[in-house]
Amino acid sequence: DQQVKQNSPSLSVQEGRISILNCDYTNSMFDYFLWYKKYPAEGPTFLISISSIKDKNEDGRFTVFLNKSAKHLSLHIVPSQPGDSAVYFCAGYNFNKFYFGSGTKLNVKP
Amino acid sequence: SQTIHQWPATLVQPVGSPLSLECTVEGTSNPNLYWYRQAAGRGLQLLFYSVGIGQISSEVPQNLSASRPQDRQFILSSKKLLLSDSGFYLCAWSVGGSVAGELFFGEGSRLTVL
């Protein structure tokens, strides 16, 4: 039972444009949501999070939006940079457990 | 500052052999500890988590087991590896008892079962 889903396995964006990564979830009990960035053969690193009581959180070039009625969240990266190329995972947290999606591989072309 | 280490970084094992991956956290007390697996082309699957010494919760029934013999030590084991156990294994920790917080990952261990 996959509680967090990322239906786009890959995304390609031109440098300087906006990258939008999407995530859907089924567990309405998640307390908050997180986005992680992962390079090959490394552990994921934390990017940004959002509480389930918020609908937007912004940190520099990264903004996460939460639509609870649709059980959908998205990560916006503006402007996109080649160094942003990586796999991005969204996760939901509830009662000591973090559930991750399958990831979206972002390629930012120079 | 807190750090997390896991080893070995790379492991090639024959089918049917045992497995032991070890993870330690420094700079914090009573962390929540986790084992995740990323199979080829797949996402991060939660295998085990622990909120205290000797307390292990299994998320997915499988060929693996976990133990927490000390507060900041988490071990992933198998008595007999299967081909399907191949993958990238990640240990992680979070602040114990917290409602909001990050999950911090180790460097990962690449397991190839032949």
Coordinates of C-alpha atoms in Angstrom, one line a residue:
Chain A
D1 CA 0.0 0.0 0.0
Q2 CA 1.8 3.1 -1.3
Q3 CA 0.7 6.0 0.8
V4 CA 2.8 8.6 -1.1
K5 CA 2.9 8.6 -4.9
Q6 CA 5.0 10.5 -7.4
N7 CA 3.5 9.6 -10.8
S8 CA 6.1 11.4 -12.9
P9 CA 9.4 9.4 -13.0
S10 CA 11.2 12.1 -14.8
L11 CA 11.1 15.8 -15.7
S12 CA 13.3 17.9 -18.0
V13 CA 13.5 21.7 -17.7
Q14 CA 15.5 24.4 -19.2
E15 CA 17.9 26.4 -17.0
G16 CA 16.2 29.5 -15.6
R17 CA 12.7 28.2 -16.0
I18 CA 10.4 26.8 -13.3
S19 CA 10.5 23.1 -12.2
I20 CA 7.2 21.7 -10.7
L21 CA 7.4 18.4 -9.1
N22 CA 4.1 16.7 -8.0
C23 CA 3.2 14.3 -5.2
D24 CA -0.1 12.7 -4.2
Y25 CA -0.9 11.0 -0.9
T26 CA -3.7 8.8 0.5
N27 CA -3.1 9.0 4.2
S28 CA -5.0 12.0 5.6
M29 CA -3.3 11.6 9.0
F30 CA 0.0 12.8 7.9
D31 CA 1.2 15.6 10.2
Y32 CA 3.5 17.2 7.8
F33 CA 5.3 16.7 4.5
L34 CA 8.9 16.9 3.4
W35 CA 10.9 17.1 0.1
Y36 CA 14.3 15.5 -0.2
K37 CA 16.9 15.7 -2.9
K38 CA 19.1 12.7 -3.7
Y39 CA 22.2 12.2 -5.8
P40 CA 23.3 8.7 -7.0
A41 CA 25.0 6.6 -4.4
E42 CA 24.3 9.2 -1.6
G43 CA 21.8 9.5 1.1
P44 CA 18.9 11.9 0.5
T45 CA 19.2 15.5 1.9
F46 CA 16.4 17.5 3.3
L47 CA 15.1 20.4 1.2
I48 CA 11.9 21.9 2.6
S49 CA 8.9 20.8 4.7
I50 CA 5.3 21.9 5.2
S51 CA 2.9 21.3 8.1
S52 CA -0.4 19.8 7.3
I53 CA -2.1 23.0 8.6
K54 CA -0.3 25.2 6.1
D55 CA -0.8 25.6 2.4
K56 CA 2.5 27.1 1.4
N57 CA 6.0 27.3 2.6
E58 CA 8.8 29.1 0.9
D59 CA 12.6 28.9 1.3
G60 CA 14.7 30.8 -1.3
R61 CA 14.1 29.2 -4.7
F62 CA 12.0 26.4 -3.3
T63 CA 8.3 26.6 -2.5
V64 CA 6.1 23.8 -1.5
F65 CA 2.3 24.0 -1.9
L66 CA -0.2 21.7 -0.1
N67 CA -3.7 21.1 -1.3
K68 CA -5.3 19.0 1.5
S69 CA -8.7 18.6 -0.2
A70 CA -7.0 17.1 -3.2
K71 CA -4.3 15.3 -1.1
H72 CA -1.7 16.8 -3.4
L73 CA 1.5 18.7 -2.8
S74 CA 4.0 20.2 -5.2
L75 CA 7.5 21.6 -5.1
H76 CA 8.3 24.6 -7.2
I77 CA 11.9 25.5 -8.0
V78 CA 12.4 28.9 -9.5
P79 CA 14.7 29.6 -11.3
S80 CA 16.0 26.1 -12.0
Q81 CA 19.7 25.5 -12.1
P82 CA 21.8 22.7 -13.6
G83 CA 22.9 21.8 -10.0
D84 CA 19.3 21.1 -9.2
S85 CA 19.5 18.0 -11.4
A86 CA 18.8 15.0 -9.0
V87 CA 16.1 12.7 -7.9
Y88 CA 13.5 14.4 -5.7
F89 CA 11.4 12.5 -3.1
C90 CA 8.4 13.7 -1.3
A91 CA 7.5 12.1 2.1
G92 CA 4.6 12.2 4.6
Y93 CA 5.2 11.9 8.3
N94 CA 2.8 10.4 10.8
F95 CA 3.6 9.0 14.3
N96 CA 7.3 8.4 14.0
K97 CA 7.2 7.1 10.5
F98 CA 8.2 8.8 7.2
Y99 CA 6.7 7.4 4.0
F100 CA 8.4 8.3 0.7
G101 CA 7.2 8.4 -2.9
S102 CA 9.0 6.7 -5.7
G103 CA 10.9 9.9 -6.7
T104 CA 11.1 12.1 -9.8
K105 CA 14.3 12.5 -11.6
L106 CA 14.8 16.2 -12.5
N107 CA 17.2 17.1 -15.3
V108 CA 17.9 20.9 -15.7
K109 CA 19.4 21.5 -19.1
P110 CA 22.0 24.4 -19.4
Chain B
S1 CA 26.7 18.3 15.8
Q2 CA 25.0 15.1 15.0
T3 CA 26.4 12.6 12.6
I4 CA 25.3 9.3 11.2
H5 CA 27.5 6.6 9.8
Q6 CA 26.7 3.3 8.2
W7 CA 28.9 0.5 6.9
P8 CA 30.0 -1.2 4.8
A9 CA 29.5 1.1 1.9
T10 CA 29.5 -1.6 -0.7
L11 CA 28.9 -5.3 -0.3
V12 CA 28.7 -8.2 -2.8
Q13 CA 27.3 -11.4 -1.3
P14 CA 26.2 -14.8 -2.7
V15 CA 22.6 -16.0 -2.4
G16 CA 22.1 -17.8 0.9
S17 CA 24.8 -16.0 2.8
P18 CA 24.2 -13.9 5.9
L19 CA 24.1 -10.1 6.1
S20 CA 24.9 -7.5 8.7
L21 CA 24.7 -3.7 8.0
E22 CA 25.5 -1.4 10.9
C23 CA 24.6 2.1 11.6
T24 CA 25.6 4.5 14.4
V25 CA 24.5 8.0 15.3
E26 CA 26.6 10.5 17.3
G27 CA 25.8 13.7 19.0
T28 CA 22.2 12.9 20.1
S29 CA 20.4 10.8 22.6
N30 CA 17.3 8.5 22.2
P31 CA 16.9 9.1 18.5
N32 CA 14.3 7.4 16.4
L33 CA 16.2 5.1 13.9
Y34 CA 15.2 3.8 10.6
W35 CA 16.2 1.4 7.8
Y36 CA 15.1 2.1 4.2
R37 CA 15.8 0.3 1.0
Q38 CA 15.9 1.7 -2.5
A39 CA 15.7 -1.1 -5.1
A40 CA 16.7 -0.4 -8.6
G41 CA 14.3 2.1 -10.2
R42 CA 12.2 2.2 -7.1
G43 CA 11.5 4.6 -4.3
L44 CA 12.5 4.6 -0.6
Q45 CA 10.8 1.7 1.1
L46 CA 10.6 1.8 5.0
L47 CA 11.8 -1.5 6.3
F48 CA 12.2 -1.0 10.1
Y49 CA 12.0 1.7 12.6
S50 CA 12.9 1.9 16.3
V51 CA 11.9 4.4 19.0
G52 CA 14.1 2.9 21.7
I53 CA 16.6 0.2 22.7
G54 CA 15.1 -3.2 21.8
Q55 CA 12.0 -1.7 20.3
I56 CA 11.7 -2.6 16.6
S57 CA 8.8 -2.2 14.3
S58 CA 8.7 -4.0 11.0
E59 CA 6.9 -2.3 8.1
V60 CA 7.2 -5.0 5.4
P61 CA 7.4 -8.8 6.1
Q62 CA 10.5 -10.1 4.4
N63 CA 13.8 -11.9 4.7
L64 CA 15.4 -9.2 6.9
S65 CA 15.5 -8.4 10.6
A66 CA 16.7 -5.4 12.6
S67 CA 18.1 -4.9 16.1
R68 CA 18.9 -2.0 18.4
P69 CA 21.4 -3.2 21.0
Q70 CA 22.4 0.3 22.1
D71 CA 20.7 3.7 22.0
R72 CA 22.5 4.9 19.0
Q73 CA 23.2 1.7 17.1
F74 CA 20.9 0.0 14.6
I75 CA 21.7 -3.2 12.8
L76 CA 20.1 -4.7 9.7
S77 CA 20.6 -8.5 9.3
S78 CA 19.6 -11.5 7.3
K79 CA 20.4 -15.2 7.9
K80 CA 20.1 -16.1 4.2
L81 CA 20.1 -13.5 1.4
L82 CA 17.9 -13.6 -1.6
L83 CA 18.5 -12.1 -5.0
S84 CA 15.6 -9.7 -4.3
D85 CA 17.5 -8.3 -1.3
S86 CA 19.8 -6.4 -3.7
G87 CA 19.5 -2.7 -3.3
F88 CA 20.7 0.5 -1.7
Y89 CA 20.1 0.5 2.0
L90 CA 19.8 3.7 4.0
C91 CA 20.0 4.2 7.7
A92 CA 18.3 7.4 9.1
W93 CA 17.5 9.1 12.3
S94 CA 15.1 11.7 13.6
V95 CA 14.8 13.4 17.0
G96 CA 12.9 11.1 19.3
G97 CA 9.4 12.0 20.3
S98 CA 9.2 15.0 18.0
V99 CA 6.1 15.9 16.1
A100 CA 7.8 18.0 13.5
G101 CA 11.4 17.4 12.3
E102 CA 13.7 16.1 9.7
L103 CA 14.9 12.7 8.8
F104 CA 18.7 12.6 8.5
F105 CA 20.2 9.9 6.3
G106 CA 23.5 8.1 6.3
E107 CA 25.7 7.6 3.2
G108 CA 24.0 4.4 2.2
S109 CA 25.2 0.8 1.7
R110 CA 25.0 -0.8 -1.8
L111 CA 24.2 -4.5 -1.5
T112 CA 24.5 -6.8 -4.5
V113 CA 23.4 -10.4 -4.1
L114 CA 24.7 -12.8 -6.8

